[in-house]
Amino acid sequence: STRPYRPSRAGYRPGMEADAGDLLERSEELRRIEALLDRAAAGDGGLLAVEGPAGIGKTALLAAAAASARARGMLVFGAAGSELERGFAFGVARRLFEETLVRSDPARRAALLQGSAALAAPALGLEAPGAAAPDADDTGFASLHGLSWLAANLAAERPLLLVVDDLQWVDGPSLRFLAYL
């Protein structure tokens, strides 16, 4: 049970998905996205960064990528940075993973947070069964390591796409997690 990526734009309505027909003169970008999704679905992960000036259609490209990934049967988690929440540590990481963990039955949650992934629980405001408290000198790295293992555990279920929009507004700890990942 994943929620679809919903861009944070005033004109976007739930259920409205971008497709290739909605994106003018974006065939090269869409081809690159499809190639990366093909590789990810085959188990070879990667990173895609979409940059450009405001209003050029970056969010529409991300929505098209999310829709294409979903059509392939991939797990898709999305979040967007927000200027108002930039000071909320791991806010974007929480939006990526928290709902799935909270809504999962206890057995699945325990499986997702097993091993090193248990170190992600404090960053997400959750308690992991049997998790030891991280070393006080290493809490930043421990959280990053735990979040990356959480992503790996999710990707072990099905190929995973993480979509993060408005990166310029993402909180520092979430940015460090994305760089670490």
Coordinates of N, CA, C and O in Angstrom, one line a residue:
S1 N 0.8 -1.2 0.0 CA 0.0 0.0 0.0 C 0.9 1.2 0.0 O 1.5 1.6 1.0
T2 N 1.0 1.9 -1.1 CA 1.8 3.1 -1.2 C 0.9 4.2 -1.8 O -0.1 3.9 -2.5
R3 N 1.2 5.4 -1.4 CA 0.4 6.5 -1.9 C 1.1 7.0 -3.1 O 2.3 7.1 -3.2
P4 N 0.3 7.5 -4.1 CA 1.0 8.0 -5.3 C 1.7 9.3 -5.0 O 1.4 10.0 -4.1
Y5 N 2.7 9.5 -5.8 CA 3.4 10.8 -5.7 C 2.5 11.9 -6.1 O 1.9 11.8 -7.2
R6 N 2.3 12.9 -5.3 CA 1.4 14.0 -5.6 C 2.2 15.3 -5.5 O 2.6 15.8 -4.5
P7 N 2.6 15.9 -6.7 CA 3.3 17.1 -6.7 C 2.6 18.2 -5.9 O 1.4 18.2 -5.8
S8 N 3.4 19.1 -5.3 CA 2.8 20.1 -4.5 C 2.6 21.4 -5.3 O 3.2 22.4 -5.1
R9 N 1.7 21.3 -6.2 CA 1.4 22.5 -7.1 C -0.1 22.8 -7.0 O -0.9 21.9 -7.0
A10 N -0.4 24.1 -7.1 CA -1.8 24.5 -6.9 C -2.6 23.9 -8.0 O -3.8 23.5 -7.8
G11 N -2.1 23.7 -9.2 CA -2.9 23.2 -10.3 C -3.0 21.7 -10.3 O -3.8 21.1 -11.2
Y12 N -2.4 21.0 -9.5 CA -2.4 19.5 -9.4 C -3.5 19.0 -8.6 O -3.7 19.5 -7.5
R13 N -4.3 18.1 -9.1 CA -5.4 17.5 -8.4 C -5.1 16.0 -8.2 O -4.6 15.4 -9.2
P14 N -5.4 15.4 -7.1 CA -5.3 14.0 -6.9 C -5.9 13.2 -8.1 O -7.0 13.5 -8.5
G15 N -5.2 12.2 -8.6 CA -5.7 11.4 -9.7 C -5.3 11.9 -11.0 O -5.4 11.2 -12.0
M16 N -4.8 13.1 -11.1 CA -4.4 13.7 -12.3 C -2.9 13.3 -12.5 O -2.1 13.6 -11.7
E17 N -2.6 12.5 -13.5 CA -1.3 12.0 -13.8 C -0.8 12.6 -15.1 O -1.5 12.6 -16.1
A18 N 0.5 13.0 -15.1 CA 1.1 13.4 -16.4 C 1.4 12.2 -17.2 O 1.7 11.1 -16.7
D19 N 1.2 12.3 -18.5 CA 1.7 11.2 -19.4 C 2.5 11.9 -20.5 O 2.6 13.1 -20.7
A20 N 3.1 11.0 -21.4 CA 3.9 11.6 -22.4 C 3.2 12.6 -23.3 O 3.8 13.5 -23.8
G21 N 1.9 12.4 -23.5 CA 1.2 13.3 -24.4 C 1.0 14.7 -23.8 O 0.7 15.7 -24.5
D22 N 1.2 14.8 -22.4 CA 1.0 16.1 -21.8 C 2.3 16.9 -21.8 O 2.3 18.1 -21.4
L23 N 3.4 16.3 -22.2 CA 4.7 16.9 -22.1 C 5.2 17.2 -23.5 O 5.7 16.3 -24.2
L24 N 5.2 18.5 -23.9 CA 5.6 18.9 -25.2 C 7.1 19.0 -25.2 O 7.7 19.5 -24.3
E25 N 7.7 18.5 -26.3 CA 9.1 18.6 -26.6 C 9.9 18.0 -25.4 O 11.0 18.5 -25.1
R26 N 9.5 16.9 -24.9 CA 10.2 16.3 -23.7 C 10.5 14.8 -24.1 O 10.8 14.0 -23.2
S27 N 10.5 14.5 -25.4 CA 10.8 13.1 -25.7 C 12.1 12.6 -25.3 O 12.3 11.4 -24.8
E28 N 13.2 13.4 -25.4 CA 14.5 12.9 -24.9 C 14.5 12.7 -23.4 O 15.1 11.7 -23.0
E29 N 14.0 13.6 -22.7 CA 13.9 13.5 -21.2 C 13.1 12.2 -20.8 O 13.5 11.5 -20.0
L30 N 12.0 12.0 -21.5 CA 11.1 10.8 -21.2 C 11.9 9.6 -21.6 O 11.8 8.6 -20.9
R31 N 12.6 9.6 -22.7 CA 13.4 8.4 -23.1 C 14.4 8.1 -22.0 O 14.6 6.9 -21.6
R32 N 15.1 9.1 -21.5 CA 16.1 8.9 -20.4 C 15.5 8.3 -19.1 O 16.0 7.4 -18.5
I33 N 14.3 8.9 -18.8 CA 13.6 8.4 -17.6 C 13.2 6.9 -17.8 O 13.4 6.1 -16.9
E34 N 12.7 6.6 -19.0 CA 12.3 5.2 -19.2 C 13.5 4.3 -19.2 O 13.4 3.2 -18.6
A35 N 14.6 4.7 -19.7 CA 15.8 3.8 -19.7 C 16.3 3.6 -18.2 O 16.6 2.5 -17.8
L36 N 16.2 4.7 -17.4 CA 16.6 4.5 -16.0 C 15.6 3.6 -15.2 O 16.0 2.8 -14.4
L37 N 14.3 3.7 -15.5 CA 13.3 2.9 -14.9 C 13.5 1.4 -15.3 O 13.3 0.5 -14.5
D38 N 13.8 1.2 -16.6 CA 14.1 -0.2 -17.1 C 15.3 -0.8 -16.3 O 15.2 -1.9 -15.8
R39 N 16.3 0.0 -16.1 CA 17.5 -0.5 -15.4 C 17.1 -0.8 -13.9 O 17.5 -1.8 -13.3
A40 N 16.4 0.2 -13.3 CA 16.0 0.0 -11.9 C 15.1 -1.2 -11.7 O 15.3 -2.0 -10.8
A41 N 14.2 -1.5 -12.7 CA 13.3 -2.6 -12.6 C 14.1 -3.9 -12.7 O 13.7 -5.0 -12.2
A42 N 15.2 -3.8 -13.4 CA 16.1 -5.0 -13.6 C 17.1 -5.2 -12.4 O 17.9 -6.1 -12.4
G43 N 17.0 -4.3 -11.4 CA 17.9 -4.4 -10.2 C 19.1 -3.5 -10.2 O 20.0 -3.6 -9.4
D44 N 19.3 -2.6 -11.2 CA 20.4 -1.7 -11.3 C 20.0 -0.3 -11.0 O 19.5 0.4 -11.9
G45 N 20.1 0.1 -9.8 CA 19.6 1.4 -9.4 C 20.4 2.6 -9.9 O 21.4 2.4 -10.5
G46 N 19.8 3.7 -9.8 CA 20.5 4.9 -10.3 C 19.9 6.2 -9.7 O 19.0 6.1 -8.8
L47 N 20.3 7.3 -10.2 CA 19.9 8.6 -9.8 C 19.5 9.4 -11.0 O 20.2 9.4 -12.0
L48 N 18.4 10.2 -10.9 CA 18.0 11.1 -11.9 C 17.8 12.4 -11.2 O 17.0 12.5 -10.2
A49 N 18.4 13.5 -11.7 CA 18.2 14.8 -11.2 C 17.6 15.6 -12.3 O 18.1 15.6 -13.4
V50 N 16.5 16.3 -12.0 CA 15.9 17.2 -13.0 C 16.0 18.6 -12.5 O 15.5 18.9 -11.4
E51 N 16.7 19.4 -13.3 CA 16.9 20.8 -12.8 C 16.6 21.7 -14.0 O 16.6 21.4 -15.1
G52 N 16.2 22.9 -13.6 CA 15.9 24.0 -14.5 C 15.2 25.1 -13.8 O 14.8 25.0 -12.6
P53 N 14.9 26.2 -14.6 CA 14.2 27.3 -14.0 C 12.7 26.9 -13.6 O 12.2 26.0 -14.1
A54 N 12.2 27.7 -12.8 CA 10.8 27.6 -12.3 C 9.9 27.6 -13.6 O 10.1 28.4 -14.5
G55 N 8.9 26.7 -13.5 CA 7.9 26.7 -14.6 C 8.2 25.9 -15.9 O 7.4 26.0 -16.8
I56 N 9.3 25.3 -15.9 CA 9.8 24.6 -17.1 C 9.2 23.2 -17.2 O 9.3 22.5 -18.3
G57 N 8.5 22.7 -16.2 CA 7.9 21.3 -16.3 C 8.6 20.2 -15.5 O 8.4 19.1 -15.8
K58 N 9.5 20.6 -14.6 CA 10.2 19.6 -13.8 C 9.2 18.7 -13.0 O 9.4 17.4 -13.0
T59 N 8.2 19.2 -12.4 CA 7.3 18.5 -11.6 C 6.5 17.5 -12.5 O 6.2 16.4 -12.2
A60 N 6.1 18.0 -13.7 CA 5.4 17.1 -14.7 C 6.3 15.9 -15.1 O 5.8 14.8 -15.2
L61 N 7.6 16.1 -15.3 CA 8.5 15.0 -15.6 C 8.5 14.0 -14.4 O 8.5 12.8 -14.7
L62 N 8.6 14.5 -13.2 CA 8.6 13.6 -12.1 C 7.3 12.9 -11.9 O 7.3 11.7 -11.6
A63 N 6.2 13.5 -12.2 CA 4.9 12.8 -12.2 C 4.9 11.7 -13.2 O 4.3 10.6 -13.0
A64 N 5.4 12.0 -14.4 CA 5.4 11.0 -15.5 C 6.3 9.9 -15.1 O 6.0 8.7 -15.4
A65 N 7.4 10.1 -14.5 CA 8.3 9.1 -14.0 C 7.6 8.2 -13.0 O 7.7 7.0 -13.0
A66 N 6.9 8.8 -12.1 CA 6.2 8.1 -11.0 C 5.1 7.2 -11.6 O 4.9 6.0 -11.3
A67 N 4.4 7.7 -12.6 CA 3.3 7.0 -13.2 C 3.9 5.8 -14.0 O 3.3 4.7 -14.0
S68 N 5.0 6.0 -14.7 CA 5.6 5.0 -15.5 C 6.1 3.9 -14.6 O 6.0 2.7 -14.8
A69 N 6.7 4.3 -13.4 CA 7.2 3.3 -12.5 C 6.1 2.5 -11.9 O 6.2 1.2 -11.7
R70 N 5.0 3.1 -11.5 CA 3.8 2.4 -11.0 C 3.3 1.4 -12.0 O 2.9 0.3 -11.6
A71 N 3.3 1.8 -13.3 CA 2.8 0.9 -14.3 C 3.7 -0.3 -14.5 O 3.2 -1.4 -14.9
R72 N 5.0 -0.2 -14.1 CA 5.9 -1.3 -14.1 C 5.8 -2.2 -12.9 O 6.5 -3.2 -12.7
G73 N 4.9 -1.8 -11.9 CA 4.8 -2.5 -10.7 C 5.8 -2.1 -9.6 O 5.9 -2.8 -8.6
M74 N 6.5 -1.0 -9.8 CA 7.4 -0.6 -8.8 C 6.7 0.1 -7.6 O 5.7 0.6 -7.8
L75 N 7.4 0.1 -6.5 CA 7.0 0.9 -5.4 C 7.4 2.3 -5.6 O 8.5 2.5 -6.1
V76 N 6.5 3.3 -5.4 CA 6.8 4.7 -5.6 C 6.5 5.4 -4.4 O 5.3 5.4 -3.9
F77 N 7.5 6.1 -3.8 CA 7.3 7.0 -2.7 C 7.8 8.4 -3.1 O 8.8 8.5 -3.7
G78 N 7.0 9.4 -2.7 CA 7.3 10.7 -3.1 C 7.1 11.7 -1.9 O 6.3 11.5 -1.0
A79 N 7.9 12.8 -2.0 CA 7.8 13.9 -1.1 C 8.3 15.1 -1.8 O 9.0 15.0 -2.8
A80 N 8.0 16.3 -1.2 CA 8.5 17.5 -1.8 C 9.0 18.4 -0.6 O 8.4 18.4 0.5
G81 N 10.1 19.1 -0.9 CA 10.6 20.0 0.1 C 9.6 21.2 0.2 O 8.9 21.5 -0.7
S82 N 9.7 21.8 1.4 CA 8.8 22.9 1.7 C 9.6 24.0 2.4 O 10.3 23.6 3.4
E83 N 9.6 25.2 2.0 CA 10.3 26.3 2.7 C 9.9 26.4 4.1 O 10.7 26.6 5.0
L84 N 8.6 26.1 4.5 CA 8.2 26.2 5.8 C 8.6 25.1 6.7 O 8.7 25.2 7.9
E85 N 9.0 23.9 6.1 CA 9.4 22.8 6.9 C 10.9 22.5 6.8 O 11.3 21.4 7.2
R86 N 11.6 23.4 6.2 CA 13.0 23.1 6.0 C 13.8 22.9 7.3 O 14.8 22.2 7.3
G87 N 13.3 23.4 8.4 CA 14.0 23.2 9.7 C 13.6 21.9 10.4 O 14.1 21.7 11.5
F88 N 12.7 21.2 9.8 CA 12.2 19.9 10.5 C 13.1 18.8 10.0 O 13.0 18.3 8.9
A89 N 14.0 18.4 10.9 CA 15.0 17.3 10.6 C 14.3 16.0 10.1 O 13.3 15.6 10.8
F90 N 14.8 15.5 9.0 CA 14.3 14.3 8.4 C 12.8 14.4 8.0 O 12.1 13.4 7.8
G91 N 12.3 15.6 7.8 CA 11.0 15.8 7.4 C 10.6 15.2 6.1 O 9.6 14.5 5.9
V92 N 11.5 15.3 5.1 CA 11.2 14.7 3.8 C 11.4 13.2 3.9 O 10.6 12.4 3.3
A93 N 12.4 12.7 4.6 CA 12.6 11.3 4.8 C 11.3 10.7 5.5 O 10.9 9.6 5.1
R94 N 10.8 11.4 6.5 CA 9.5 10.9 7.1 C 8.4 10.8 6.1 O 7.7 9.9 6.1
R95 N 8.3 11.8 5.3 CA 7.2 11.8 4.3 C 7.4 10.7 3.3 O 6.4 10.1 2.8
L96 N 8.6 10.3 3.0 CA 8.9 9.2 2.1 C 8.4 7.9 2.7 O 7.8 7.0 2.0
F97 N 8.7 7.6 4.0 CA 8.6 6.3 4.5 C 7.6 6.1 5.7 O 7.1 5.0 5.9
E98 N 7.3 7.2 6.4 CA 6.5 7.0 7.6 C 5.1 6.4 7.4 O 4.7 5.5 8.2
E99 N 4.4 6.9 6.4 CA 3.0 6.4 6.2 C 3.0 4.9 6.0 O 2.2 4.1 6.6
T100 N 3.9 4.4 5.2 CA 4.0 2.9 4.9 C 4.3 2.2 6.2 O 3.7 1.1 6.4
L101 N 5.2 2.7 6.9 CA 5.6 2.0 8.2 C 4.4 2.0 9.2 O 4.1 1.0 9.8
V102 N 3.8 3.1 9.3 CA 2.7 3.2 10.3 C 1.5 2.4 9.9 O 0.9 1.7 10.7
R103 N 1.2 2.3 8.6 CA 0.1 1.5 8.1 C 0.4 0.0 7.9 O -0.6 -0.8 7.8
S104 N 1.6 -0.3 8.0 CA 2.0 -1.8 7.8 C 1.6 -2.5 9.1 O 1.6 -2.0 10.2
D105 N 1.2 -3.8 8.9 CA 1.0 -4.7 10.0 C 2.3 -4.9 10.8 O 3.4 -4.6 10.2
P106 N 2.2 -5.2 12.0 CA 3.4 -5.3 12.9 C 4.5 -6.3 12.3 O 5.7 -6.0 12.4
A107 N 4.1 -7.3 11.6 CA 5.1 -8.3 11.1 C 5.8 -7.6 9.9 O 7.1 -7.7 9.8
R108 N 5.1 -6.9 9.0 CA 5.8 -6.3 7.9 C 6.7 -5.1 8.4 O 7.8 -4.9 8.0
R109 N 6.2 -4.4 9.4 CA 7.0 -3.2 9.9 C 8.3 -3.8 10.5 O 9.3 -3.3 10.3
A110 N 8.1 -4.9 11.3 CA 9.3 -5.5 11.9 C 10.3 -6.0 10.8 O 11.5 -5.8 10.9
A111 N 9.8 -6.5 9.7 CA 10.6 -7.0 8.6 C 11.3 -5.8 7.9 O 12.5 -5.9 7.6
L112 N 10.6 -4.7 7.7 CA 11.2 -3.6 7.1 C 12.3 -2.9 8.0 O 13.2 -2.4 7.5
L113 N 12.1 -3.0 9.3 CA 13.0 -2.3 10.2 C 14.0 -3.3 10.8 O 14.6 -3.1 11.9
Q114 N 14.2 -4.5 10.2 CA 15.1 -5.4 10.7 C 16.6 -5.0 10.4 O 16.9 -4.3 9.5
G115 N 17.4 -5.6 11.2 CA 18.9 -5.3 11.1 C 19.2 -3.8 11.2 O 18.6 -3.1 12.0
S116 N 20.1 -3.4 10.3 CA 20.5 -2.0 10.4 C 19.4 -1.0 10.1 O 19.5 0.2 10.5
A117 N 18.4 -1.4 9.5 CA 17.2 -0.5 9.2 C 16.6 0.0 10.5 O 15.9 1.0 10.5
A118 N 16.8 -0.8 11.6 CA 16.2 -0.3 12.9 C 16.7 1.0 13.3 O 16.1 1.8 14.0
L119 N 17.9 1.4 12.8 CA 18.5 2.7 13.1 C 17.8 3.8 12.6 O 17.9 5.0 13.0
A120 N 16.9 3.6 11.6 CA 16.1 4.6 11.0 C 14.9 5.0 11.9 O 14.4 6.1 11.7
A121 N 14.5 4.1 12.7 CA 13.2 4.4 13.5 C 13.3 5.7 14.3 O 12.3 6.5 14.2
P122 N 14.3 6.0 15.0 CA 14.3 7.3 15.7 C 14.2 8.5 14.8 O 13.5 9.5 15.1
A123 N 14.8 8.5 13.6 CA 14.7 9.6 12.7 C 13.3 9.8 12.2 O 12.9 10.9 11.8
L124 N 12.6 8.6 12.1 CA 11.2 8.7 11.6 C 10.2 8.8 12.7 O 9.0 8.8 12.5
G125 N 10.7 9.0 13.9 CA 9.8 9.1 15.1 C 9.0 7.8 15.4 O 8.0 7.9 16.0
L126 N 9.7 6.7 15.2 CA 9.1 5.4 15.4 C 10.0 4.6 16.4 O 11.1 4.9 16.5
E127 N 9.4 3.6 17.0 CA 10.1 2.7 17.8 C 10.3 1.4 17.0 O 9.3 0.9 16.5
A128 N 11.5 0.9 16.9 CA 11.7 -0.3 16.3 C 11.9 -1.4 17.3 O 12.6 -1.2 18.3
P129 N 11.2 -2.6 17.1 CA 11.3 -3.6 18.1 C 12.7 -4.1 18.3 O 13.4 -4.4 17.3
G130 N 13.2 -4.1 19.5 CA 14.5 -4.6 19.8 C 15.7 -3.7 19.3 O 16.8 -4.2 19.3
A131 N 15.4 -2.5 18.9 CA 16.4 -1.6 18.4 C 17.2 -1.1 19.6 O 16.7 -0.6 20.6
A132 N 18.5 -1.1 19.4 CA 19.4 -0.5 20.4 C 19.5 1.0 20.1 O 19.5 1.4 18.9
A133 N 19.7 1.8 21.1 CA 19.9 3.2 20.9 C 21.2 3.4 20.2 O 22.2 2.8 20.5
P134 N 21.2 4.3 19.2 CA 22.5 4.6 18.5 C 23.5 5.2 19.4 O 23.2 5.9 20.4
D135 N 24.8 5.0 19.1 CA 25.9 5.6 19.9 C 25.7 7.1 19.8 O 25.5 7.7 18.8
A136 N 25.9 7.8 20.9 CA 25.6 9.2 21.0 C 26.6 10.0 20.1 O 26.2 11.1 19.6
D137 N 27.7 9.5 19.8 CA 28.7 10.2 18.9 C 28.4 9.9 17.4 O 29.0 10.5 16.6
D138 N 27.4 9.1 17.1 CA 27.2 8.6 15.7 C 25.8 8.7 15.3 O 25.4 8.0 14.4
T139 N 25.0 9.5 16.0 CA 23.5 9.5 15.7 C 23.2 9.9 14.2 O 22.3 9.4 13.6
G140 N 24.0 10.9 13.7 CA 23.7 11.3 12.4 C 24.0 10.2 11.4 O 23.2 9.9 10.5
F141 N 25.2 9.6 11.5 CA 25.5 8.5 10.5 C 24.6 7.3 10.7 O 24.2 6.7 9.8
A142 N 24.3 7.0 12.0 CA 23.4 5.9 12.2 C 22.0 6.0 11.6 O 21.5 5.1 11.0
S143 N 21.5 7.2 11.6 CA 20.2 7.5 11.0 C 20.3 7.3 9.5 O 19.4 6.7 8.9
L144 N 21.3 7.9 8.9 CA 21.5 7.8 7.5 C 21.7 6.3 7.0 O 21.1 5.9 6.1
H145 N 22.5 5.6 7.8 CA 22.7 4.2 7.5 C 21.4 3.4 7.6 O 21.0 2.6 6.8
G146 N 20.6 3.7 8.7 CA 19.3 3.0 8.9 C 18.3 3.3 7.8 O 17.6 2.4 7.3
L147 N 18.3 4.6 7.4 CA 17.3 5.0 6.3 C 17.7 4.3 5.0 O 16.8 3.9 4.2
S148 N 19.0 4.2 4.7 CA 19.4 3.5 3.5 C 19.1 2.0 3.5 O 18.7 1.5 2.5
W149 N 19.2 1.4 4.7 CA 18.8 0.0 4.8 C 17.3 -0.2 4.7 O 16.8 -1.2 4.2
L150 N 16.6 0.8 5.2 CA 15.1 0.7 5.1 C 14.7 0.8 3.6 O 13.9 0.0 3.1
A151 N 15.4 1.7 2.9 CA 15.1 1.8 1.4 C 15.5 0.4 0.8 O 14.8 -0.1 -0.1
A152 N 16.6 -0.2 1.2 CA 17.0 -1.5 0.6 C 16.0 -2.6 0.9 O 15.7 -3.4 0.1
N153 N 15.5 -2.6 2.2 CA 14.5 -3.6 2.5 C 13.2 -3.4 1.7 O 12.6 -4.4 1.3
L154 N 12.8 -2.2 1.5 CA 11.6 -1.9 0.6 C 11.9 -2.4 -0.8 O 11.1 -3.0 -1.5
A155 N 13.1 -2.1 -1.3 CA 13.5 -2.4 -2.7 C 13.6 -4.0 -2.8 O 13.4 -4.5 -3.9
A156 N 13.8 -4.7 -1.7 CA 13.9 -6.1 -1.8 C 12.5 -6.7 -2.1 O 12.4 -7.8 -2.6
E157 N 11.4 -6.0 -1.6 CA 10.1 -6.4 -1.9 C 9.7 -6.2 -3.4 O 9.2 -7.1 -4.0
R158 N 10.0 -5.0 -3.9 CA 9.8 -4.7 -5.3 C 10.7 -3.5 -5.7 O 11.1 -2.8 -4.8
P159 N 11.1 -3.4 -6.9 CA 11.9 -2.2 -7.3 C 11.2 -0.9 -6.7 O 10.0 -0.8 -6.7
L160 N 12.1 0.0 -6.3 CA 11.6 1.2 -5.6 C 12.0 2.5 -6.3 O 13.2 2.6 -6.8
L161 N 11.1 3.4 -6.4 CA 11.4 4.7 -7.0 C 11.1 5.7 -5.8 O 10.0 5.8 -5.3
L162 N 12.1 6.5 -5.5 CA 11.9 7.6 -4.6 C 11.9 8.9 -5.4 O 12.9 9.2 -6.1
V163 N 10.9 9.7 -5.3 CA 10.7 10.9 -6.0 C 10.7 12.1 -5.0 O 9.9 12.1 -4.1
V164 N 11.7 13.0 -5.1 CA 11.7 14.2 -4.2 C 11.7 15.4 -5.1 O 12.6 15.6 -5.9
D165 N 10.7 16.2 -4.9 CA 10.5 17.4 -5.7 C 10.9 18.6 -4.8 O 11.0 18.5 -3.6
D166 N 11.3 19.7 -5.4 CA 11.6 21.0 -4.7 C 12.8 20.7 -3.8 O 12.7 21.1 -2.6
L167 N 13.9 20.1 -4.3 CA 15.0 19.8 -3.5 C 15.6 21.0 -2.8 O 16.2 20.8 -1.7
Q168 N 15.5 22.1 -3.4 CA 16.1 23.3 -2.8 C 15.5 23.6 -1.4 O 16.0 24.4 -0.6
W169 N 14.3 23.1 -1.1 CA 13.6 23.3 0.2 C 13.7 22.1 1.1 O 13.1 22.2 2.2
V170 N 14.4 21.1 0.7 CA 14.5 19.9 1.6 C 15.4 20.2 2.8 O 16.5 20.8 2.7
D171 N 15.0 19.6 3.9 CA 15.8 19.8 5.2 C 17.2 19.2 5.0 O 17.4 18.2 4.3
G172 N 18.2 19.7 5.8 CA 19.5 19.2 5.7 C 19.7 17.7 6.0 O 20.4 17.0 5.2
P173 N 19.1 17.2 7.1 CA 19.3 15.7 7.3 C 18.7 14.8 6.2 O 19.3 13.8 5.8
S174 N 17.6 15.2 5.6 CA 17.0 14.4 4.5 C 17.9 14.5 3.3 O 18.1 13.5 2.6
L175 N 18.5 15.7 3.0 CA 19.4 15.9 1.9 C 20.7 15.0 2.1 O 21.1 14.3 1.2
R176 N 21.2 14.9 3.4 CA 22.3 14.0 3.6 C 21.9 12.6 3.4 O 22.7 11.8 2.9
F177 N 20.7 12.2 3.8 CA 20.3 10.8 3.5 C 20.2 10.5 2.0 O 20.7 9.5 1.6
L178 N 19.6 11.4 1.3 CA 19.6 11.2 -0.2 C 21.0 11.1 -0.8 O 21.2 10.3 -1.7
A179 N 21.9 12.0 -0.4 CA 23.3 11.9 -0.9 C 23.9 10.6 -0.5 O 24.6 9.9 -1.2
Y180 N 23.7 10.1 0.8 CA 24.2 8.9 1.3 C 23.7 7.7 0.5 O 24.4 6.8 0.1
L181 N 22.4 7.8 0.2 CA 21.7 6.7 -0.5 C 22.3 6.6 -1.9 O 22.6 5.5 -2.4

